[in-house]
Tab-separated table of C-alpha atoms and ligand atoms in Angstrom:
chain	number	residue	atom	x	y	z
A	1	UNK	CA	19.279	-3.356	7.009
A	2	UNK	CA	17.648	-2.117	10.151
A	3	UNK	CA	20.731	-0.281	11.248
A	4	UNK	CA	19.942	1.689	14.371
A	5	UNK	CA	21.820	4.927	14.156
A	6	UNK	CA	21.911	6.889	17.422
A	7	UNK	CA	20.690	9.953	15.518
A	8	UNK	CA	17.462	8.357	14.309
A	9	UNK	CA	15.406	10.074	16.948
A	10	UNK	CA	16.572	13.505	15.941
A	11	UNK	CA	15.575	13.309	12.276
A	12	UNK	CA	13.205	16.260	12.086
A	13	UNK	CA	10.890	14.825	9.474
A	14	UNK	CA	10.815	11.260	10.805
A	15	UNK	CA	10.919	10.239	7.185
A	16	UNK	CA	13.279	7.361	7.848
A	17	UNK	CA	12.874	4.289	5.731
A	18	UNK	CA	12.286	1.496	8.181
A	19	UNK	CA	14.958	-0.730	6.716
A	20	UNK	CA	17.843	1.402	5.772
A	21	UNK	CA	19.796	4.041	7.459
A	22	UNK	CA	18.707	7.253	6.034
A	23	UNK	CA	20.539	10.270	4.752
A	24	UNK	CA	18.570	13.447	5.217
A	25	UNK	CA	20.729	15.400	2.817
A	26	UNK	CA	20.239	12.950	-0.054
A	27	UNK	CA	16.486	12.847	0.534
A	28	UNK	CA	16.423	16.617	0.451
A	29	UNK	CA	18.234	16.600	-2.844
A	30	UNK	CA	15.903	14.015	-4.358
A	31	UNK	CA	12.865	15.916	-3.178
A	32	UNK	CA	14.266	19.068	-4.677
A	33	UNK	CA	14.989	17.463	-8.034
A	34	UNK	CA	11.507	16.001	-8.101
A	35	UNK	CA	9.851	19.299	-7.301
A	36	UNK	CA	11.987	21.076	-9.877
A	37	UNK	CA	11.069	18.468	-12.490
A	38	UNK	CA	7.316	18.611	-11.886
A	39	UNK	CA	6.319	20.618	-14.923
A	40	UNK	CA	8.329	18.408	-17.226
A	41	UNK	CA	6.940	15.177	-15.834
A	42	UNK	CA	3.356	16.412	-16.029
A	43	UNK	CA	3.895	17.223	-19.686
A	44	UNK	CA	5.158	13.670	-20.218
A	45	UNK	CA	1.804	12.346	-18.974
A	46	UNK	CA	0.256	13.307	-22.268
A	47	UNK	CA	2.136	10.381	-23.830
A	48	UNK	CA	0.634	6.925	-24.081
A	49	UNK	CA	1.173	5.042	-20.817
A	50	UNK	CA	2.200	1.374	-20.980
A	51	UNK	CA	-0.271	0.421	-18.262
A	52	UNK	CA	-2.052	-2.834	-17.584
A	53	UNK	CA	-5.649	-3.698	-16.669
A	54	UNK	CA	-7.595	-1.462	-18.923
A	55	UNK	CA	-10.967	-2.990	-18.071
A	56	UNK	CA	-13.405	-0.760	-16.212
A	57	UNK	CA	-12.190	2.589	-17.575
A	58	UNK	CA	-13.401	5.261	-17.608
A	59	UNK	CA	-14.485	4.836	-14.002
A	60	UNK	CA	-17.355	6.554	-12.237
A	61	UNK	CA	-16.786	8.619	-9.119
A	62	UNK	CA	-18.446	7.179	-6.035
A	63	UNK	CA	-19.623	10.314	-4.172
A	64	UNK	CA	-19.868	8.388	-0.881
A	65	UNK	CA	-16.085	8.135	-0.788
A	66	UNK	CA	-15.116	11.624	-1.781
A	67	UNK	CA	-14.563	13.928	1.196
A	68	UNK	CA	-14.480	17.521	-0.054
A	69	UNK	CA	-11.998	18.352	2.716
A	70	UNK	CA	-9.387	16.041	1.204
A	71	UNK	CA	-7.082	17.567	-1.356
A	72	UNK	CA	-5.716	14.875	-3.662
A	73	UNK	CA	-1.942	14.683	-4.004
A	74	UNK	CA	-0.567	15.455	-7.465
A	75	UNK	CA	-0.571	12.474	-9.850
A	76	UNK	CA	3.118	12.998	-10.524
A	77	UNK	CA	3.961	12.627	-6.819
A	78	UNK	CA	1.721	9.594	-6.246
A	79	UNK	CA	3.420	7.836	-9.145
A	80	UNK	CA	7.031	8.857	-8.507
A	81	UNK	CA	7.414	8.703	-4.697
A	82	UNK	CA	6.918	5.003	-4.039
A	83	UNK	CA	7.686	2.082	-1.798
A	84	UNK	CA	8.045	-1.057	-3.888
A	85	UNK	CA	11.147	-2.845	-2.641
A	86	UNK	CA	11.016	-5.302	-5.508
A	87	UNK	CA	12.262	-2.395	-7.622
A	88	UNK	CA	14.617	-0.659	-5.212
A	89	UNK	CA	14.549	0.872	-1.771
A	90	UNK	CA	14.714	4.564	-2.652
A	91	UNK	CA	11.433	6.359	-3.245
A	92	UNK	CA	12.533	7.307	-6.762
A	93	UNK	CA	13.583	3.753	-7.749
A	94	UNK	CA	10.271	2.009	-8.560
A	95	UNK	CA	9.131	4.365	-11.315
A	96	UNK	CA	12.105	3.815	-13.658
A	97	UNK	CA	12.857	0.246	-12.568
A	98	UNK	CA	9.303	-1.099	-12.822
A	99	UNK	CA	8.969	0.251	-16.347
A	100	UNK	CA	11.838	-1.396	-18.145
A	101	UNK	CA	10.790	-4.781	-19.350
A	102	UNK	CA	8.583	-5.988	-16.489
A	103	UNK	CA	5.214	-7.002	-17.985
A	104	UNK	CA	1.976	-6.572	-16.038
A	105	UNK	CA	-0.305	-7.653	-18.860
A	106	UNK	CA	-1.551	-10.279	-19.363
A	107	UNK	CA	-1.913	-11.081	-15.661
A	108	UNK	CA	-3.552	-13.969	-13.890
A	109	UNK	CA	-4.901	-13.829	-10.348
A	110	UNK	CA	-5.483	-16.979	-8.342
A	111	UNK	CA	-8.254	-17.074	-5.762
A	112	UNK	CA	-7.728	-20.094	-3.606
A	113	UNK	CA	-7.848	-21.764	-0.199
A	114	UNK	CA	-10.967	-22.109	1.933
A	115	UNK	CA	-13.481	-20.969	-0.675
A	116	UNK	CA	-16.299	-22.670	-2.532
A	117	UNK	CA	-15.431	-20.895	-5.775
A	118	UNK	CA	-11.666	-21.055	-6.366
A	119	UNK	CA	-10.580	-19.380	-9.587
A	120	UNK	CA	-7.687	-18.526	-11.830
A	121	UNK	CA	-8.766	-15.477	-13.712
A	122	UNK	CA	-7.323	-12.826	-16.006
A	123	UNK	CA	-7.106	-9.449	-14.250
A	124	UNK	CA	-9.245	-7.690	-16.864
A	125	UNK	CA	-11.883	-10.430	-16.671
A	126	UNK	CA	-11.886	-10.112	-12.893
A	127	UNK	CA	-12.568	-6.374	-13.059
A	128	UNK	CA	-15.405	-7.018	-15.503
A	129	UNK	CA	-16.819	-9.721	-13.214
A	130	UNK	CA	-16.754	-7.244	-10.331
A	131	UNK	CA	-18.949	-4.896	-12.347
A	132	UNK	CA	-16.214	-2.523	-13.467
A	133	UNK	CA	-14.370	0.108	-11.490
A	134	UNK	CA	-15.353	3.126	-9.400
A	135	UNK	CA	-13.270	5.978	-8.015
A	136	UNK	CA	-12.784	6.710	-4.306
A	137	UNK	CA	-10.579	9.314	-2.687
A	138	UNK	CA	-8.766	7.911	0.361
A	139	UNK	CA	-6.152	9.122	2.787
A	140	UNK	CA	-2.926	7.115	2.583
A	141	UNK	CA	-0.511	6.912	5.519
A	142	UNK	CA	2.839	5.141	5.389
A	143	UNK	CA	4.343	3.747	8.598
A	144	UNK	CA	7.339	5.993	7.835
A	145	UNK	CA	5.171	9.001	8.819
A	146	UNK	CA	4.380	10.474	5.429
A	147	UNK	CA	0.977	10.737	3.817
A	148	UNK	CA	-0.880	11.408	0.591
A	149	UNK	CA	-4.483	11.639	-0.584
A	150	UNK	CA	-5.103	9.265	-3.478
A	151	UNK	CA	-8.008	8.983	-5.924
A	152	UNK	CA	-8.059	5.220	-6.461
A	153	UNK	CA	-10.034	3.395	-9.114
A	154	UNK	CA	-11.051	-0.170	-8.477
A	155	UNK	CA	-13.670	-2.299	-6.783
A	156	UNK	CA	-14.578	-3.153	-3.194
A	157	UNK	CA	-12.692	-6.192	-1.910
A	158	UNK	CA	-15.986	-7.421	-0.404
A	159	UNK	CA	-17.272	-8.053	-3.932
A	160	UNK	CA	-14.389	-10.363	-4.692
A	161	UNK	CA	-14.904	-12.162	-1.379
A	162	UNK	CA	-18.595	-12.657	-2.055
A	163	UNK	CA	-17.723	-14.127	-5.445
A	164	UNK	CA	-15.058	-16.430	-3.928
A	165	UNK	CA	-17.628	-17.551	-1.345
A	166	UNK	CA	-15.458	-18.371	1.704
A	167	UNK	CA	-16.106	-21.485	3.744
A	168	UNK	CA	-16.918	-21.018	7.439
A	169	UNK	CA	-13.362	-22.062	8.404
A	170	UNK	CA	-11.860	-19.115	6.501
A	171	UNK	CA	-10.792	-16.440	8.991
A	172	UNK	CA	-7.933	-14.626	7.233
A	173	UNK	CA	-7.130	-13.563	3.677
A	174	UNK	CA	-3.584	-13.355	2.333
A	175	UNK	CA	-2.459	-11.229	-0.612
A	176	UNK	CA	0.695	-12.337	-2.406
A	177	UNK	CA	2.744	-10.166	-4.744
A	178	UNK	CA	4.150	-11.709	-7.918
A	179	UNK	CA	7.472	-13.565	-7.643
A	180	UNK	CA	9.599	-13.132	-10.775
A	181	UNK	CA	13.271	-12.597	-9.888
A	182	UNK	CA	14.257	-12.769	-13.553
A	183	UNK	CA	12.365	-9.562	-14.313
A	184	UNK	CA	12.166	-8.013	-10.835
A	185	UNK	CA	15.654	-6.929	-9.805
A	186	UNK	CA	14.958	-6.469	-6.096
A	187	UNK	CA	13.887	-10.104	-5.801
A	188	UNK	CA	17.413	-11.171	-6.666
A	189	UNK	CA	18.447	-9.598	-3.363
A	190	UNK	CA	17.309	-10.562	0.123
A	191	UNK	CA	16.007	-7.140	1.148
A	192	UNK	CA	12.752	-8.753	2.264
A	193	UNK	CA	11.428	-12.284	2.221
A	194	UNK	CA	9.937	-12.809	-1.245
A	195	UNK	CA	7.245	-12.939	-2.400
A	196	UNK	CA	5.824	-10.017	-0.439
A	197	UNK	CA	2.811	-11.240	1.484
A	198	UNK	CA	0.337	-9.265	3.528
A	199	UNK	CA	-2.919	-10.381	5.102
A	200	UNK	CA	-6.092	-9.200	6.775
A	201	UNK	CA	-8.707	-10.815	8.948
A	202	UNK	CA	-11.691	-11.883	6.843
A	203	UNK	CA	-13.969	-9.337	8.529
A	204	UNK	CA	-11.442	-6.561	7.855
A	205	UNK	CA	-11.321	-7.657	4.220
A	206	UNK	CA	-15.082	-7.432	4.057
A	207	UNK	CA	-15.140	-3.875	5.432
A	208	UNK	CA	-16.690	-1.438	2.969
A	209	UNK	CA	-13.495	0.639	2.786
A	210	UNK	CA	-11.194	-2.271	1.801
A	211	UNK	CA	-10.522	-1.841	-1.899
A	212	UNK	CA	-8.750	-3.511	-4.810
A	213	UNK	CA	-7.197	-0.713	-6.816
A	214	UNK	CA	-6.726	-0.999	-10.571
A	215	UNK	CA	-6.239	2.688	-11.271
A	216	UNK	CA	-5.221	6.117	-10.007
A	217	UNK	CA	-6.878	9.380	-11.084
A	218	UNK	CA	-9.006	7.505	-13.600
A	219	UNK	CA	-6.084	5.890	-15.415
A	220	UNK	CA	-4.914	2.280	-15.212
A	221	UNK	CA	-2.552	1.905	-12.270
A	222	UNK	CA	1.124	2.337	-13.199
A	223	UNK	CA	3.550	-0.511	-12.589
A	224	UNK	CA	5.309	1.329	-9.762
A	225	UNK	CA	2.039	1.617	-7.829
A	226	UNK	CA	1.274	-2.085	-8.131
A	227	UNK	CA	-0.188	-2.874	-11.550
A	228	UNK	CA	-2.464	-4.431	-12.443
A	229	UNK	CA	-4.130	-4.664	-9.072
A	230	UNK	CA	-3.126	-3.893	-5.502
A	231	UNK	CA	-4.786	-3.802	-2.143
A	232	UNK	CA	-5.837	-0.536	-0.456
A	233	UNK	CA	-6.755	-0.515	3.239
A	234	UNK	CA	-6.940	3.179	4.137
A	235	UNK	CA	-7.161	2.827	7.928
A	236	UNK	CA	-3.905	0.841	8.076
A	237	UNK	CA	-0.284	1.703	7.401
A	238	UNK	CA	0.610	1.476	3.734
A	239	UNK	CA	2.710	-1.665	4.031
A	240	UNK	CA	-0.474	-3.710	4.442
A	241	UNK	CA	-1.412	-2.766	0.872
A	242	UNK	CA	0.341	-5.435	-1.175
A	243	UNK	CA	1.054	-4.565	-4.801
A	244	UNK	CA	0.833	-6.537	-8.045
A	245	UNK	CA	-1.221	-9.313	-6.482
A	246	UNK	CA	-1.167	-12.777	-8.045
A	247	UNK	CA	-2.757	-14.797	-5.264
A	248	UNK	CA	-5.569	-14.239	-2.802
A	249	UNK	CA	-5.707	-17.110	-0.353
A	250	UNK	CA	-8.356	-17.775	2.293
A	251	UNK	CA	-6.890	-19.432	5.379
A	252	UNK	CA	-7.917	-20.462	8.893
A	253	UNK	CA	-4.948	-19.150	10.864
A	254	UNK	CA	-3.289	-15.761	11.111
A	255	UNK	CA	-0.267	-15.873	8.778
A	256	UNK	CA	3.071	-14.143	9.268
A	257	UNK	CA	3.156	-11.051	7.110
A	258	UNK	CA	6.323	-9.893	5.343
A	259	UNK	CA	7.110	-6.877	7.510
A	260	UNK	CA	6.356	-8.773	10.694
A	261	UNK	CA	8.820	-11.461	9.595
A	262	UNK	CA	11.336	-8.714	8.837
A	263	UNK	CA	11.110	-6.957	12.221
A	264	UNK	CA	8.451	-8.245	14.606
A	265	UNK	CA	9.190	-5.576	17.206
A	266	UNK	CA	8.523	-2.807	14.680
A	267	UNK	CA	5.714	-4.078	12.445
A	268	UNK	CA	2.692	-5.976	13.667
A	269	UNK	CA	-0.040	-7.867	11.900
A	270	UNK	CA	-2.756	-5.258	12.398
A	271	UNK	CA	-0.800	-2.082	11.582
A	272	UNK	CA	-3.817	0.143	12.161
A	273	UNK	CA	-2.850	3.795	11.973
A	274	UNK	CA	-2.595	4.933	15.583
A	275	UNK	CA	-1.024	8.283	16.521
A	276	UNK	CA	-0.741	7.206	20.179
A	277	UNK	CA	1.483	4.184	19.526
A	278	UNK	CA	4.926	5.244	18.366
A	279	UNK	CA	7.154	3.209	16.129
A	280	UNK	CA	10.164	2.126	18.223
A	281	UNK	CA	12.302	4.547	16.197
A	282	UNK	CA	9.978	7.491	15.553
A	283	UNK	CA	6.748	9.171	16.581
A	284	UNK	CA	3.506	8.371	14.793
A	285	UNK	CA	1.730	11.438	16.205
A	286	UNK	CA	2.153	13.449	13.016
A	287	UNK	CA	2.940	12.957	9.350
A	288	UNK	CA	4.670	14.726	6.485
A	289	UNK	CA	2.176	15.609	3.763
A	290	UNK	CA	3.806	14.788	0.419
A	291	UNK	CA	3.372	17.761	-1.878
A	292	UNK	CA	2.072	19.828	1.009
A	293	UNK	CA	4.453	22.664	0.281
A	294	UNK	CA	8.102	23.145	1.078
A	295	UNK	CA	10.805	20.737	0.025
A	296	UNK	CA	9.854	18.118	2.585
A	297	UNK	CA	6.119	18.772	2.756
A	298	UNK	CA	4.115	20.255	5.609
A	299	UNK	CA	3.279	18.346	8.778
A	300	UNK	CA	-0.145	17.502	10.049
A	301	UNK	CA	-1.473	15.506	12.969
A	302	UNK	CA	-2.111	11.860	12.313
A	303	UNK	CA	-5.684	10.749	12.961
A	304	UNK	CA	-6.773	7.560	14.711
A	305	UNK	CA	-7.381	4.880	12.072
A	306	UNK	CA	-6.097	7.495	9.616
A	307	UNK	CA	-9.377	9.407	9.916
A	308	UNK	CA	-11.598	6.337	9.481
A	309	UNK	CA	-12.250	5.702	13.168
A	310	UNK	CA	-16.015	6.037	12.871
A	311	UNK	CA	-16.132	3.398	10.170
A	312	UNK	CA	-13.472	1.000	11.463
A	313	UNK	CA	-13.245	1.094	15.256
A	314	UNK	CA	-15.983	-1.537	15.633
A	315	UNK	CA	-13.717	-4.120	13.990
A	316	UNK	CA	-11.420	-3.967	17.028
A	317	UNK	CA	-13.890	-3.745	19.881
A	318	UNK	CA	-12.413	-5.211	23.054
A	319	UNK	CA	-8.885	-5.399	21.617
A	320	UNK	CA	-5.984	-3.608	23.255
A	321	UNK	CA	-4.790	-1.487	20.334
A	322	UNK	CA	-1.398	-0.989	21.992
A	323	UNK	CA	-0.786	-4.704	22.092
A	324	UNK	CA	-2.243	-5.498	18.680
A	325	UNK	CA	-0.314	-2.849	16.841
B	1	MTE	N1	4.894	-5.902	-3.064
B	1	MTE	C1	5.054	-4.804	-2.337
B	1	MTE	N2	3.968	-4.145	-1.897
B	1	MTE	C2	4.115	-3.017	-1.160
B	1	MTE	C3	5.401	-2.542	-0.802
B	1	MTE	C4	6.527	-3.261	-1.297
B	1	MTE	O1	7.695	-2.919	-1.041
B	1	MTE	N3	6.311	-4.377	-2.058
B	1	MTE	N4	5.527	-1.408	-0.014
B	1	MTE	C5	4.378	-1.079	0.830
B	1	MTE	C6	4.514	0.217	1.465
B	1	MTE	S1	5.578	0.336	2.784
B	1	MTE	C7	3.767	1.297	1.090
B	1	MTE	S2	3.821	2.749	1.935
B	1	MTE	C8	2.919	1.226	-0.112
B	1	MTE	C9	3.334	2.333	-1.072
B	1	MTE	O2	2.423	2.417	-2.125
B	1	MTE	P1	2.635	3.525	-3.253
B	1	MTE	O3	4.032	3.406	-3.747
B	1	MTE	O4	1.615	3.212	-4.294
B	1	MTE	O5	2.389	4.844	-2.577
B	1	MTE	O6	3.008	-0.011	-0.790
B	1	MTE	C10	3.072	-1.133	0.049
B	1	MTE	N5	3.000	-2.332	-0.748
B	2	MO	MO1	4.978	2.238	3.919
């Protein structure tokens, strides 16, 4: 865990996992195998997927969140190159490991804390209550300096918040991933503090771009991507987007989030994408585009707030974005 190798800074692709020492040769091999297997895996998609949360499909495209300049990453890559430490720490681990025996349906979500309308609700019923699902195409940027473009299906988080009806004392919202060590192998190891918990300020949660995803490319979200529902906050690093959420809690004080507990000097609470603030072990100025061509993807410049500066900068007016990283 968090082994600092003296060579970290010279990794050309900066694709280091934050937690583990990283072997460029083995990543190259995995990437190669994946690329070579693309045709096969795409063919397998024709089969019936064992996905959860079927409410709200088919979804309708929301044209306000579909930038023609964004080229969506291939479905096969989005659903096979994952971070979901509950199912292993290699990118290729979650897909097989989250699909042998772990059940994501039925699923109950608890909405609790400083709200006037606490609830325990079935995930499908929740989607229906939110008026179904829509599709939005968002940039996705991991703190490890790789990126994708993902067509998410789901509903705006603001809708859920309006339904929960927060009390005036509520200032933060926490999102807790399911805890089930019997069926989730990674939770039998202390890789991270379980359950995975991430949080946002209430006003960030209410931002129009904050989204609860229940699908990808118009299909129910696969287990490895966080079935049946996961958070999507496109202007922040991916680790803020908790998967397989069972509890949404409204609280008064800023909580400690999982990655901040893990390494406070490397992962903050805000985690807004910022190309001018480097990770202590690598640059954040650019990113590797997954599926962008070549075995390791092409590189592109990282944009402030991951390209959502116009929409999101106002949330942080007057804050020193170097300090609140
Ligand atoms: N519960 C849980 N949520 C998680 C993670 C995790 O390990 N566990 N990884 C985070 C990180 S670091 C990233 S980049 C995204 C990856 O989402 P994806 O696999 O759907 O691309 O999930 C985030 N949410
Ligand atoms: Mo990440």
